[in-house]
């Protein structure tokens, strides 16, 4: 048995260090690396059995071509040569008839590896294809942070171990960031209080000392209410503000007087007394630490909400104290110069951009010129994870749409493909990884040869470049060549020297943080900008979410399930067995509607309908129903929660608004 080091490739803030145990060509076990400063030797239940994904009998092992109707899942094996030649001849024909913008790439973070995530960017730029705006996750959260803090490094998660007051704010820590628990536990052992602010009582809420249940999409008002009380009760740090903060006085004198605890309570459904209590605890803490998750940003007002929450630590001077600060997304993503692989300069001037959230609309829009005639999907599963699922399915069903899907499994999207290409897992290709939850980076070399005939994203784009006559040495580089360039790029991307030899060797490497990084504000003024005159509006204020104009009865909270990650891991029957497509409702609502535990119900709205099994619990509030998990549609009766979600975007940076959705609930006697 050999032990090789690698990193977890999934779209998760933890980006764990892995110990991969192999016997010949087989991965027999995967463990968390005790030497990784965030993983600290443990893995989530998904990755603790990663070998079951790698060696799953459901892996796609050869290229396939469609032999049945679109979506039927009927395919026959073909060779790689035939697959690549077919794609190239179809694309050449489409380009001749409609121009290259009739081709649309669609990808996201099936792997977060620096190479494989971005492997297709340059290829599609050079082809002149439509460019994809990759906005499906949480760009509004980063935007809200940036509007106040500019390029300031967010606080490292390990800092929280020294805090005396931690807020887990719209983060499902025990599902999506489980290794942060280590730091929170350490702080707790030293007496820290832990608060959780969420829309229903998650396991993370139960873990915390205090739980504040808030009406979805209203956290911006809560942040203003907290600032109101902090100011009223003399709990702000005037010295810190004078030295480091711009625009506090203006916010204080214009909008803040309105946000009394009573007014905020009526917006947020948080009792006024609880707002006061939270403000006092936050204001009296020596070094409060906010871990801000993405949940609050997935609404029409998401960038503004994140911006308002980002103002909070500024007025109490949290950054000046060991343990204090705010972590939205760590800047590990800045560690490597991604332009090495993306080559933004290759994008043709004026080329059309399409927002990935609008996929359903774009594929079904008959007025679009040129129309999308080919879709190339990799590292993503939009038939399952994109909003407006019914429209996406309608678009993917078009007989005149030539769809190629590069995948590891027969996903909902792959079923609609004309050609499927088999993809490697992270243990079969080389890459280098960074995290958006901490500051440790790591290289991961292939631990075993590719399963079947699978190929990595980079290898496939190299083949496609050749077939499309893109004569460019760039595509002849190997993955190790690229990794070497990324490692070298740390000389310019990172403020302090990175241990390149260690990075080269495959060990996890902590990016060094400058001593004063928490007070080195990378904004035009050099201060925290509560007022930011470069943007509209210059002062932040609460805005209601989109759903304020919707007429359905219930808010639909559709949060992550710890067993899967977005739609990844649905290939593992031991993880998806039982308890899927459940809908949690408050018993008072159920009584009113005459519904019982175990009833089969339909949730419906203007987007569509989906079937759920009802569970009753006071973990949610009246008026809010909860369904966890993005399940493969093939495991559901009617499609998952994305039958119900909207493609409306956030106030800034056109992000997704998965949680900004209302539904009606009715009892079903038969299936839909
Ligand atoms: N197990 C597991 N891990 C995952 C994922 C997964 O699906 N499963 N997904 C991965 C991905 S792609 C991402 S982006 C991250 C996201 O991970 P997080 O940052 O945790 O964000 P979310 O999962 O969107 O939501 C977190 C919590 O916010 C709550 N929430 C929703 N709306 C609001 C609101 O208006 N206010 C407040 N205060 N809370 C709200 C939700 O109920 C949820 O409990 O997780 C990653 N990790
Ligand atoms: N209702 C609802 N919908 C949501 C969310 C929600 O909370 N609620 N969360 C949203 C969020 S935050 C996100 S980020 C999106 C994510 O949505 P997606 O981008 O669709 O991500 P996954 O569902 O993880 O699918 C990734 C796919 O990539 C494949 N893959 C993995 N590695 C590789 C590789 O190296 N090469 C290739 N070619 N393929 C690979 C996997 O097999 C998997 O099928 O989902 C969004 N959808
Ligand atoms: Mo995400």
Coordinates of N, CA and C in Angstrom, one line a residue, residues 59-60 62-64 80 84 87 91 106-108 110-111 116 119-120 124 375-382 403-411 413-415 417-425 428-429 453-464 479:
X59 N -19.4 4.9 -13.0 CA -18.5 5.8 -13.7 C -18.7 5.6 -15.2
X60 N -18.7 6.7 -15.9 CA -18.7 6.7 -17.4 C -17.2 6.3 -17.8
X62 N -16.3 5.3 -21.3 CA -16.0 5.5 -22.7 C -16.8 6.7 -23.3
X63 N -16.4 7.3 -24.4 CA -17.2 8.3 -25.0 C -18.5 7.6 -25.5
X64 N -19.6 8.3 -25.5 CA -20.9 7.7 -25.9 C -21.6 8.6 -26.9
X80 N -12.8 7.7 -28.8 CA -12.4 9.1 -28.6 C -12.2 9.8 -30.0
X84 N -14.3 13.1 -30.9 CA -13.7 14.5 -31.2 C -14.0 14.9 -32.6
X87 N -17.6 16.2 -32.9 CA -17.8 17.5 -32.3 C -17.2 18.5 -33.2
X91 N -19.3 21.5 -35.0 CA -19.0 22.9 -34.6 C -18.6 23.7 -35.9
X106 N -20.6 25.8 -20.9 CA -21.3 25.9 -19.6 C -20.5 25.1 -18.6
X107 N -19.9 25.7 -17.6 CA -19.2 25.0 -16.6 C -19.2 25.7 -15.3
X108 N -19.0 24.9 -14.2 CA -18.8 25.6 -13.0 C -17.7 24.8 -12.1
X110 N -17.4 21.8 -10.6 CA -17.4 20.4 -10.3 C -16.0 20.0 -9.7
X111 N -14.9 20.6 -10.2 CA -13.7 20.6 -9.6 C -13.2 22.0 -9.4
X116 N -8.2 22.5 -14.0 CA -9.3 21.8 -14.6 C -10.6 22.8 -14.5
X119 N -9.9 25.1 -17.5 CA -9.3 24.5 -18.7 C -9.9 24.9 -20.0
X120 N -11.1 25.3 -20.0 CA -11.8 25.6 -21.3 C -11.8 27.1 -21.7
X124 N -12.4 28.4 -25.6 CA -13.7 29.0 -26.1 C -13.5 30.5 -26.5
X375 N -24.2 23.3 -27.1 CA -23.9 23.6 -25.7 C -22.8 22.6 -25.3
X376 N -21.7 23.1 -24.7 CA -20.7 22.2 -24.2 C -20.6 22.3 -22.7
X377 N -21.0 21.2 -22.0 CA -21.1 21.3 -20.5 C -20.0 20.5 -19.9
X378 N -19.3 21.0 -19.0 CA -18.3 20.3 -18.2 C -18.3 20.8 -16.8
X379 N -18.0 19.9 -15.8 CA -17.9 20.2 -14.4 C -19.1 20.9 -13.9
X380 N -20.2 20.5 -14.4 CA -21.5 21.1 -13.9 C -22.7 20.3 -14.4
X381 N -23.8 20.5 -13.7 CA -25.0 19.6 -14.0 C -26.2 20.5 -14.0
X382 N -26.3 21.4 -15.0 CA -27.4 22.4 -15.0 C -28.8 21.9 -15.0
X403 N -25.5 19.0 -28.1 CA -25.1 19.1 -26.8 C -24.0 18.0 -26.5
X404 N -22.8 18.5 -25.9 CA -21.8 17.7 -25.5 C -21.6 17.8 -24.0
X405 N -21.5 16.7 -23.3 CA -21.3 16.7 -21.8 C -20.1 15.9 -21.4
X406 N -19.2 16.6 -20.8 CA -18.0 15.9 -20.3 C -18.2 15.6 -18.8
X407 N -18.4 14.4 -18.4 CA -18.8 14.0 -17.1 C -18.2 12.8 -16.6
X408 N -18.3 12.6 -15.2 CA -17.9 11.4 -14.6 C -19.1 10.4 -14.5
X409 N -20.3 10.9 -14.4 CA -21.5 10.1 -14.2 C -22.6 10.4 -15.2
X410 N -23.6 9.5 -15.3 CA -24.8 9.8 -16.1 C -25.7 10.7 -15.4
X411 N -25.4 12.0 -15.3 CA -26.2 13.0 -14.6 C -27.4 13.4 -15.4
X413 N -28.0 16.1 -16.7 CA -27.6 16.8 -17.9 C -27.1 15.9 -19.0
X414 N -26.2 14.9 -18.5 CA -25.6 14.0 -19.5 C -26.7 13.2 -20.3
X415 N -27.8 13.0 -19.6 CA -28.9 12.3 -20.3 C -29.4 13.0 -21.6
X417 N -27.4 14.7 -23.6 CA -26.3 14.9 -24.5 C -26.5 14.2 -25.8
X418 N -25.8 14.7 -26.9 CA -25.7 14.0 -28.1 C -24.4 13.2 -28.0
X419 N -23.4 13.8 -27.4 CA -22.1 13.1 -27.2 C -21.7 13.3 -25.7
X420 N -21.3 12.2 -25.1 CA -20.8 12.2 -23.7 C -19.4 11.8 -23.7
X421 N -18.6 12.6 -23.0 CA -17.1 12.3 -22.9 C -16.9 11.9 -21.4
X422 N -16.1 10.8 -21.2 CA -15.9 10.4 -19.8 C -14.8 11.3 -19.1
X423 N -15.1 11.7 -17.9 CA -14.1 12.6 -17.2 C -13.4 11.8 -16.1
X424 N -12.2 12.2 -15.8 CA -11.4 11.7 -14.7 C -11.9 12.3 -13.4
X425 N -11.7 11.6 -12.3 CA -11.8 12.3 -11.0 C -10.5 12.9 -10.6
X428 N -7.2 11.1 -10.6 CA -6.7 10.5 -11.9 C -6.1 11.6 -12.7
X429 N -6.1 12.9 -12.2 CA -5.4 13.9 -13.0 C -4.6 14.8 -12.0
X453 N -11.5 5.0 -20.2 CA -10.9 5.9 -21.1 C -11.1 7.3 -20.7
X454 N -11.3 7.6 -19.4 CA -11.6 9.0 -19.0 C -10.4 9.9 -19.2
X455 N -10.8 11.1 -19.5 CA -9.7 12.2 -19.7 C -10.1 13.4 -18.8
X456 N -9.0 14.2 -18.5 CA -9.2 15.4 -17.7 C -9.7 16.5 -18.6
X457 N -10.3 17.5 -18.1 CA -10.8 18.7 -18.8 C -9.6 19.2 -19.7
X458 N -8.5 19.4 -19.1 CA -7.3 20.0 -19.9 C -7.0 19.1 -21.1
X459 N -7.0 17.8 -20.9 CA -6.6 16.9 -22.0 C -7.6 17.0 -23.1
X460 N -8.9 17.1 -22.7 CA -10.0 17.2 -23.7 C -9.9 18.5 -24.5
X461 N -9.6 19.6 -23.8 CA -9.5 20.9 -24.6 C -8.3 20.9 -25.5
X462 N -7.2 20.2 -25.1 CA -6.0 20.1 -25.9 C -6.4 19.3 -27.2
X463 N -7.2 18.3 -27.1 CA -7.7 17.5 -28.3 C -8.6 18.4 -29.1
X464 N -9.5 19.1 -28.5 CA -10.5 19.9 -29.2 C -9.8 21.0 -30.0
X479 N -0.2 19.1 -17.8 CA -0.7 19.7 -16.5 C 0.5 20.0 -15.6

